[in-house]
Coordinates of C-alpha atoms and ligand atoms in Angstrom, one line a residue:
M1 CA 191.3 190.5 36.7
S2 CA 190.6 192.5 33.6
Q3 CA 193.8 191.7 31.7
T4 CA 194.5 188.4 30.0
F5 CA 196.9 186.0 31.6
D6 CA 200.1 185.2 29.7
L7 CA 199.6 181.6 30.6
V8 CA 196.9 179.4 32.3
I9 CA 197.7 175.9 33.5
R10 CA 194.4 174.1 33.6
N11 CA 193.4 171.2 35.8
A12 CA 196.5 171.1 37.9
R13 CA 196.7 168.8 40.9
C14 CA 198.6 171.2 43.0
A15 CA 200.8 170.1 45.9
T16 CA 202.3 172.5 48.4
A17 CA 204.1 171.7 51.7
A18 CA 200.8 171.9 53.4
D19 CA 198.0 170.9 51.0
T20 CA 196.9 169.4 47.8
F21 CA 194.1 171.0 45.7
E22 CA 192.8 171.0 42.2
S23 CA 193.1 174.4 40.4
D24 CA 193.9 176.3 37.3
I25 CA 196.9 178.6 37.7
G26 CA 196.9 182.0 36.1
I27 CA 200.3 183.5 35.4
R28 CA 201.2 187.0 34.3
N29 CA 204.6 188.7 34.1
G30 CA 206.2 185.6 35.5
V31 CA 204.1 185.6 38.7
I32 CA 201.2 183.5 39.8
E33 CA 198.3 185.9 39.7
A34 CA 195.3 183.7 40.3
L35 CA 194.3 180.2 41.5
G36 CA 190.8 178.8 41.0
K37 CA 188.5 176.9 38.8
S38 CA 187.5 178.1 35.3
L39 CA 190.0 181.0 35.1
P40 CA 189.6 183.2 32.0
A41 CA 191.5 182.2 28.9
G42 CA 195.3 182.9 28.8
K43 CA 197.3 183.9 25.7
E44 CA 198.8 180.5 26.1
E45 CA 197.3 177.4 27.8
I46 CA 198.7 174.1 29.1
D47 CA 196.3 171.4 30.1
A48 CA 197.9 169.6 33.1
A49 CA 195.0 167.1 33.0
G50 CA 195.2 166.1 36.6
A51 CA 199.0 165.7 36.7
W52 CA 200.8 166.7 39.9
V53 CA 202.1 170.3 39.9
T54 CA 204.6 171.2 42.5
P55 CA 206.7 174.4 43.2
G56 CA 209.9 174.3 41.3
G57 CA 212.8 172.8 43.2
V58 CA 215.2 174.9 45.2
D59 CA 218.6 173.2 45.4
G60 CA 220.1 174.8 48.4
H61 CA 223.5 173.0 48.1
C62 CA 225.3 172.7 44.7
H63 CA 228.7 173.7 43.5
F64 CA 229.2 175.4 40.1
D65 CA 232.4 176.8 38.8
Q66 CA 233.9 177.0 42.3
P67 CA 237.6 177.9 42.3
T68 CA 239.9 175.1 43.3
N69 CA 243.6 175.2 44.0
D70 CA 244.7 171.6 43.4
G71 CA 244.7 171.4 39.6
T72 CA 241.1 170.2 39.3
E73 CA 238.3 172.1 37.7
M74 CA 234.6 171.8 38.2
A75 CA 232.9 170.5 35.0
D76 CA 229.8 172.7 35.4
D77 CA 229.6 176.4 35.3
F78 CA 226.4 178.4 35.7
L79 CA 225.4 177.6 32.2
S80 CA 225.5 173.8 32.2
G81 CA 224.7 173.6 35.9
T82 CA 221.5 175.5 35.7
R83 CA 220.5 173.8 32.4
S84 CA 220.9 170.5 34.1
A85 CA 219.0 171.7 37.1
V86 CA 215.9 172.9 35.2
C87 CA 215.7 169.7 33.1
G88 CA 215.3 167.8 36.4
G89 CA 212.7 170.2 37.9
T90 CA 214.9 172.6 39.9
T91 CA 214.2 176.3 39.3
T92 CA 216.4 178.0 41.9
V93 CA 220.0 177.1 42.8
I94 CA 222.2 178.4 45.6
P95 CA 225.9 177.6 44.9
F96 CA 228.9 178.8 46.9
A97 CA 231.1 181.9 46.7
L98 CA 234.3 180.5 48.2
Q99 CA 236.7 182.7 50.1
Q100 CA 240.2 181.5 49.7
R101 CA 242.5 182.1 52.7
G102 CA 244.0 185.6 52.5
Q103 CA 241.2 186.7 50.2
S104 CA 238.6 189.4 51.1
L105 CA 235.1 188.0 51.4
K106 CA 233.8 190.8 49.3
D107 CA 236.2 190.0 46.5
A108 CA 235.2 186.3 46.6
V109 CA 231.5 187.3 46.2
A110 CA 232.4 189.8 43.4
D111 CA 234.4 187.2 41.6
Y112 CA 231.5 184.7 41.9
H113 CA 229.2 187.2 40.4
R114 CA 231.5 187.5 37.4
R115 CA 231.4 183.7 37.0
A116 CA 227.6 183.6 37.2
G117 CA 226.6 186.7 35.4
Q118 CA 224.8 186.2 32.0
K119 CA 225.1 182.4 32.3
A120 CA 222.4 181.1 34.5
C121 CA 219.1 180.2 32.9
I122 CA 217.2 180.0 36.3
D123 CA 217.3 182.2 39.3
Y124 CA 220.1 181.9 41.8
S125 CA 221.6 183.2 45.0
F126 CA 224.9 182.6 46.7
H127 CA 226.0 181.1 50.0
M128 CA 229.4 182.2 51.1
I129 CA 232.1 179.8 52.3
I130 CA 234.2 181.4 55.1
S131 CA 237.7 180.0 55.3
D132 CA 239.5 183.0 56.8
P133 CA 237.5 184.8 59.4
T134 CA 239.8 187.8 60.0
E135 CA 238.8 190.7 62.2
E136 CA 237.9 192.6 59.1
V137 CA 235.7 189.8 57.8
L138 CA 233.9 189.4 61.2
S139 CA 233.4 193.0 62.0
N140 CA 232.9 194.6 58.6
E141 CA 232.6 192.4 55.5
L142 CA 230.3 189.7 56.9
P143 CA 227.8 192.1 58.4
E144 CA 227.8 194.2 55.3
L145 CA 227.3 191.3 52.9
I146 CA 224.5 189.9 55.1
S147 CA 222.7 193.2 54.9
K148 CA 223.0 193.1 51.1
G149 CA 221.3 189.7 50.8
Y150 CA 224.0 187.1 51.2
T151 CA 222.3 185.8 54.3
S152 CA 223.8 182.3 54.6
F153 CA 227.3 180.8 54.7
K154 CA 229.0 177.5 55.1
I155 CA 231.9 176.7 57.4
Y156 CA 234.1 173.6 57.4
M157 CA 235.5 171.4 60.2
T158 CA 237.7 169.5 57.7
Y159 CA 240.0 170.1 54.7
D160 CA 243.3 171.9 55.4
D161 CA 242.6 174.9 53.3
L162 CA 239.0 175.5 54.6
K163 CA 238.7 174.2 58.1
L164 CA 238.2 176.6 61.0
S165 CA 239.6 176.2 64.5
D166 CA 237.0 175.8 67.3
R167 CA 237.6 179.4 68.3
E168 CA 237.1 180.7 64.8
F169 CA 234.0 178.6 64.5
I170 CA 232.5 180.2 67.6
D171 CA 233.5 183.7 66.5
V172 CA 231.7 183.1 63.2
L173 CA 228.6 181.8 64.9
A174 CA 228.5 184.9 67.1
V175 CA 228.4 187.1 64.0
A176 CA 225.6 184.9 62.5
R177 CA 223.6 185.4 65.7
N178 CA 224.0 189.1 65.7
E179 CA 223.2 189.5 62.0
G180 CA 220.5 186.9 61.6
A181 CA 222.3 184.7 59.0
M182 CA 222.0 180.9 58.5
V183 CA 225.1 178.8 59.1
M184 CA 225.7 175.6 57.2
V185 CA 228.2 173.2 58.7
H186 CA 230.4 170.5 57.1
A187 CA 230.9 168.3 60.1
E188 CA 233.8 165.9 60.0
N189 CA 236.8 165.8 62.4
A190 CA 239.9 166.8 60.4
D191 CA 242.5 165.2 62.7
C192 CA 240.7 161.9 62.9
I193 CA 240.6 161.8 59.1
A194 CA 244.3 162.7 58.8
W195 CA 245.3 160.0 61.4
M196 CA 243.2 157.3 59.7
T197 CA 244.5 158.3 56.2
E198 CA 248.1 158.1 57.3
R199 CA 247.6 154.6 58.7
L200 CA 245.8 153.4 55.6
L201 CA 248.5 154.8 53.3
K202 CA 251.3 153.3 55.3
A203 CA 249.6 149.9 55.0
G204 CA 249.4 150.4 51.2
H205 CA 245.7 150.9 51.1
T206 CA 245.2 153.5 48.4
A207 CA 242.1 152.3 46.4
P208 CA 238.9 154.4 46.4
K209 CA 237.2 152.1 48.9
Y210 CA 239.6 153.3 51.6
H211 CA 238.1 156.8 51.3
A212 CA 235.1 155.5 53.3
E213 CA 237.4 153.7 55.8
S214 CA 239.4 156.9 56.4
R215 CA 236.2 158.8 57.4
P216 CA 234.1 156.4 59.6
M217 CA 230.9 157.6 61.0
L218 CA 232.3 158.5 64.4
V219 CA 234.3 161.2 62.6
E220 CA 231.0 162.8 61.5
R221 CA 229.3 162.1 64.8
E222 CA 232.0 163.8 66.8
A223 CA 232.1 166.9 64.7
T224 CA 228.3 167.1 64.5
H225 CA 228.1 167.0 68.3
R226 CA 230.8 169.6 68.6
A227 CA 229.1 171.9 66.1
I228 CA 225.8 171.5 68.0
S229 CA 227.5 172.3 71.3
F230 CA 229.0 175.5 69.9
A231 CA 225.6 176.5 68.5
E232 CA 224.1 175.9 71.9
L233 CA 226.8 178.0 73.6
V234 CA 226.2 180.9 71.2
D235 CA 222.5 180.3 71.0
V236 CA 222.3 180.3 67.2
P237 CA 220.5 177.9 64.8
I238 CA 222.7 175.9 62.5
L239 CA 222.1 173.5 59.6
I240 CA 224.2 170.3 59.5
V241 CA 224.7 169.6 55.8
H242 CA 225.1 166.3 53.9
V243 CA 224.2 164.0 56.8
S244 CA 225.2 160.5 55.8
G245 CA 223.9 158.0 58.4
R246 CA 222.8 156.9 61.8
E247 CA 225.3 158.5 64.1
A248 CA 224.9 162.1 62.9
V249 CA 221.2 161.6 62.7
E250 CA 221.1 160.6 66.3
Q251 CA 223.1 163.8 67.3
I252 CA 220.6 166.0 65.4
Q253 CA 217.6 164.2 66.9
W254 CA 219.2 164.6 70.4
A255 CA 219.7 168.3 69.9
Q256 CA 216.2 168.7 68.5
S257 CA 214.7 166.8 71.5
K258 CA 216.4 169.4 73.7
G259 CA 214.6 172.1 71.8
L260 CA 217.7 173.4 70.1
R261 CA 217.3 174.9 66.6
I262 CA 219.5 172.4 64.8
Y263 CA 218.5 171.6 61.2
G264 CA 219.6 168.8 59.0
E265 CA 220.2 168.3 55.3
T266 CA 220.7 165.1 53.5
C267 CA 221.3 164.2 49.8
P268 CA 220.5 161.5 47.3
Q269 CA 223.9 159.8 47.7
Y270 CA 223.0 158.7 51.2
L271 CA 219.8 157.1 50.0
F272 CA 221.0 155.5 46.7
L273 CA 224.7 154.8 47.1
S274 CA 226.7 152.8 49.6
A275 CA 230.4 152.2 50.4
E276 CA 230.2 149.2 48.1
D277 CA 230.0 151.6 45.2
L278 CA 233.5 152.7 45.9
G279 CA 234.5 149.3 44.6
G280 CA 237.1 146.7 45.7
D281 CA 240.9 146.8 45.7
D282 CA 242.2 148.0 42.4
D283 CA 238.8 149.3 41.2
Y284 CA 239.4 152.9 40.3
E285 CA 235.9 153.5 38.8
G286 CA 235.0 153.8 42.5
T287 CA 236.4 157.4 42.4
K288 CA 233.1 158.3 40.7
C289 CA 231.4 157.9 44.1
I290 CA 234.0 159.6 46.2
C291 CA 232.3 162.4 48.2
S292 CA 232.4 163.5 51.8
P293 CA 231.0 162.3 54.1
P294 CA 231.2 159.0 52.2
P295 CA 228.2 156.8 51.4
R296 CA 227.7 154.3 54.2
D297 CA 225.9 150.9 54.1
K298 CA 222.4 149.8 53.2
G299 CA 221.3 149.9 56.9
N300 CA 222.2 153.6 57.0
Q301 CA 220.3 154.3 53.8
Q302 CA 217.2 153.1 55.7
V303 CA 218.1 155.3 58.6
I304 CA 218.2 158.3 56.3
W305 CA 214.8 157.3 54.7
N306 CA 213.3 157.1 58.2
A307 CA 214.7 160.5 59.2
L308 CA 213.3 162.0 56.1
E309 CA 209.9 160.5 56.9
S310 CA 209.9 161.5 60.5
G311 CA 210.8 165.1 59.9
T312 CA 214.4 165.1 61.3
F313 CA 215.6 166.7 58.0
D314 CA 214.3 170.0 56.6
V315 CA 216.3 170.0 53.4
F316 CA 217.1 167.6 50.6
S317 CA 219.9 168.9 48.4
S318 CA 222.0 167.5 45.6
D319 CA 225.4 168.5 46.8
H320 CA 226.2 168.6 43.1
A321 CA 230.0 168.8 43.0
P322 CA 230.9 168.1 39.4
F323 CA 234.2 166.5 38.5
R324 CA 234.6 164.5 35.3
F325 CA 235.9 160.9 35.7
A326 CA 238.2 160.4 32.7
D327 CA 239.8 163.9 32.9
P328 CA 243.2 165.1 34.1
K329 CA 241.3 168.1 35.7
G330 CA 238.7 165.8 37.3
K331 CA 238.9 162.6 39.3
Q332 CA 242.1 161.6 37.4
A333 CA 244.1 164.8 38.3
E334 CA 246.6 162.5 40.0
G335 CA 246.6 159.8 37.3
D336 CA 244.2 157.0 36.5
Q337 CA 245.0 155.0 39.7
P338 CA 245.0 157.8 42.2
S339 CA 245.4 157.4 45.9
F340 CA 242.0 157.9 47.5
D341 CA 243.1 160.9 49.5
K342 CA 244.1 162.7 46.2
V343 CA 240.8 162.4 44.5
A344 CA 238.5 165.4 44.1
N345 CA 235.6 165.1 46.5
G346 CA 232.1 165.3 45.1
I347 CA 229.6 163.8 42.7
P348 CA 227.1 165.2 40.3
G349 CA 223.3 165.1 40.9
V350 CA 221.6 168.4 40.4
E351 CA 219.3 167.0 37.6
T352 CA 218.4 163.7 39.3
R353 CA 217.7 165.0 42.8
M354 CA 214.0 165.7 42.4
P355 CA 213.0 162.7 40.2
L356 CA 214.9 160.3 42.5
L357 CA 213.0 161.5 45.6
F358 CA 209.6 161.7 43.8
S359 CA 210.0 158.2 42.3
H360 CA 211.5 156.4 45.3
G361 CA 210.0 158.5 48.1
V362 CA 206.5 159.7 47.0
L363 CA 205.5 157.0 44.6
T364 CA 206.6 154.2 46.9
G365 CA 204.6 155.8 49.8
R366 CA 207.7 156.4 52.0
I367 CA 207.0 160.2 52.2
S368 CA 203.9 162.2 51.3
I369 CA 203.9 164.6 48.4
Q370 CA 203.7 167.5 50.8
Q371 CA 206.9 166.3 52.5
F372 CA 208.5 166.0 49.1
V373 CA 207.6 169.6 48.3
S374 CA 208.8 170.8 51.7
L375 CA 212.1 169.0 51.5
T376 CA 213.0 169.9 47.9
S377 CA 211.5 173.4 47.8
T378 CA 209.5 175.1 50.5
S379 CA 211.7 174.5 53.6
V380 CA 214.8 175.3 51.5
A381 CA 213.3 178.6 50.4
K382 CA 212.5 179.4 54.1
M383 CA 215.9 178.2 55.3
Y384 CA 217.6 180.7 53.0
G385 CA 215.3 183.7 53.1
M386 CA 213.6 183.4 49.7
Y387 CA 210.1 182.3 50.8
P388 CA 207.3 183.0 49.7
R389 CA 208.7 184.4 46.4
K390 CA 210.2 180.9 45.9
G391 CA 209.0 177.5 47.2
S392 CA 205.2 177.9 47.0
I393 CA 202.2 177.7 44.7
A394 CA 200.5 180.9 45.9
V395 CA 199.2 184.2 44.5
G396 CA 202.2 186.5 44.3
A397 CA 204.8 183.8 44.1
D398 CA 207.1 183.4 41.1
A399 CA 205.6 181.0 38.6
D400 CA 208.3 178.4 39.1
L401 CA 206.5 175.2 38.7
V402 CA 206.9 171.6 37.7
I403 CA 204.2 169.5 35.9
W404 CA 205.1 165.9 36.6
D405 CA 204.9 162.9 34.4
T406 CA 204.4 160.0 36.9
D407 CA 203.5 157.4 34.2
T408 CA 207.0 157.2 32.9
H409 CA 209.3 154.2 33.0
R410 CA 212.8 155.3 32.6
V411 CA 216.3 154.4 33.6
I412 CA 218.9 157.0 34.5
R413 CA 221.5 157.3 31.7
N414 CA 224.2 159.8 31.7
D415 CA 223.7 160.3 28.0
D416 CA 220.2 161.7 28.8
L417 CA 221.4 164.3 31.3
H418 CA 222.3 167.9 30.7
H419 CA 225.3 168.5 32.9
N420 CA 228.9 168.5 31.7
V421 CA 230.1 165.5 33.6
D422 CA 231.0 162.3 31.9
Y423 CA 229.1 160.0 34.3
T424 CA 226.3 159.9 36.8
P425 CA 226.7 157.8 40.0
Y426 CA 223.0 157.0 39.6
E427 CA 223.4 155.2 36.2
G428 CA 220.9 152.4 35.8
I429 CA 218.4 153.4 38.6
H430 CA 214.8 153.1 37.5
L431 CA 212.4 156.0 37.8
N432 CA 208.7 156.5 37.4
A433 CA 208.7 160.3 37.7
W434 CA 210.3 163.0 35.6
P435 CA 209.2 166.6 34.9
A436 CA 207.0 166.8 31.8
I437 CA 207.4 170.6 31.9
T438 CA 209.5 172.9 34.1
L439 CA 208.5 176.6 34.2
S440 CA 210.8 179.3 35.5
R441 CA 208.9 182.6 36.1
G442 CA 206.2 181.4 33.7
R443 CA 208.5 180.3 30.9
S444 CA 208.7 176.6 29.9
L445 CA 212.4 175.8 30.0
W446 CA 212.0 172.1 29.8
K447 CA 209.2 170.6 27.7
D448 CA 208.7 167.4 25.6
G449 CA 212.2 166.3 26.5
Q450 CA 213.7 169.5 25.2
Y451 CA 215.7 172.1 27.0
L452 CA 214.3 175.5 25.9
G453 CA 216.2 177.9 28.0
H454 CA 219.1 180.1 27.2
E455 CA 221.9 181.7 29.1
G456 CA 221.3 184.8 31.1
M457 CA 217.5 184.2 31.7
G458 CA 218.2 183.7 35.4
E459 CA 218.4 186.5 37.9
F460 CA 220.4 186.9 41.1
L461 CA 218.1 186.9 44.1
P462 CA 219.2 188.8 47.2
C463 CA 217.9 186.9 50.3
E464 CA 216.1 188.0 53.4
R465 CA 217.4 187.2 56.8
P466 CA 215.9 183.7 57.2
E467 CA 213.2 183.2 59.9
P468 CA 214.7 179.8 60.8
A469 CA 218.0 181.6 61.7
R470 CA 216.3 183.4 64.6
P471 CA 218.0 182.5 67.9
K472 CA 216.0 180.5 70.4
V473 CA 216.1 183.0 73.2
T474 CA 216.8 186.7 73.1
H475 CA 219.5 186.3 75.8
S476 CA 221.8 183.3 75.6
P477 CA 222.3 181.8 79.1
F478 CA 226.0 181.8 78.3
I479 CA 226.4 185.3 77.1
R480 CA 226.1 188.5 79.1
E481 CA 224.7 190.9 76.6
S482 CA 226.5 193.8 78.3
N483 CA 230.0 192.3 77.6
Ligands
DUC501 N1 231.6 168.9 50.8 C1 230.6 169.4 50.1 O1 229.7 170.1 50.6 N2 230.6 169.2 48.8 C2 231.5 168.4 48.1 C3 232.6 167.9 48.9 C4 232.5 168.2 50.3 O2 233.3 167.7 51.0
ZN502 ZN1 230.7 169.8 52.7
ZN503 ZN1 228.8 170.5 48.9

């Protein structure tokens, strides 16, 4: 340890997914090089004075600059999206390279690199979205992309332009098993939604609140169960994303109790929003909370809190899907009184994800700080093959860190956020925690209420094959390996 540290953080009250400990943190060249008491002086020093210091957040589910084909446009690109993320304590993001039907998967990934390049201020990686699993995609493109570090992808059971048939779903799972990739599943039954939507529209029910009625929980429960069954058939782990309430939670718990490697992700909207936020008849502000699956009721919020506490979920993501409200390319693409089925799905939340869970989870005693770290960072980094470089406070890890201010009394106001959306669905919620400083590879990008980053500071991270994607058994009882 002969050279001087670039930065020493003194008196940190460090929290990891496993432990809490008091330490100084010595950083050189963007990496944590030493942990211990009374480290030698750094060129720069920060006194954390006993404040909680956690690994920077890894947001494993957010959408930036994702191409659409319905006249809408995402409000955040990699510039505003990563800026907003880092101001709320997130230092790594994993948005989605979407394959349009008829498009090569490689082209989709190359196009997404063009959108991201020189814009992100924090490190990033990509999940792929597979909407067209042709023979070429399954046999060549997907294996090659996985070997190059794109080791996770999302598949959909709803949306006409994205959904896979059951057979396609199984074929894709088989490739994931062979190649060691993590599969994320959007679990909602498309035909049930179409049938319900048709009935509601025929009855003249078009207001935003009917979005929730068109996708009742059984729609999510059925698809979750089907996805779990396919995963069991193929013997491959999967992650059910954006779980909204009791019925999907029960399916995941049932699968886990059978010993299946089924993981769950939930998001702030299922803790802090409810179907009431979609408004009443003739209330079009409710479009601000249209996302899928929809927010449920207060009882289901409690179910999600309980499942976070009991360890059913491994991942807490924002599902930041940014569409402006008063914008003909946003929620009002079909006018200012759109029918619920014509409203862009998704809400912003990349900046508020970590403070909401710290404030209302850790500081209220609902979850431990170690659980917070695991859900927002460590387990996410493991789930997507970027641990231990990301997701830990350890010698050799990137110096992506958050020093928390837990004495603050603030109220979420969209004017204070750094995304490019004209609203936040969390407006008015009280918080007692916000990052005082967020460091990305040792550089303070958020400090004293100021964003200090600039475009292009972030790097693309190729991912390893994730350990949690390993099949349960080497030979599936349903598959003859010789076939
Ligand atoms: N699914 C997502 O994952 N994000 C936004 C909308 C959706 O349906
Ligand atoms: Zn989804
Ligand atoms: Zn999403």
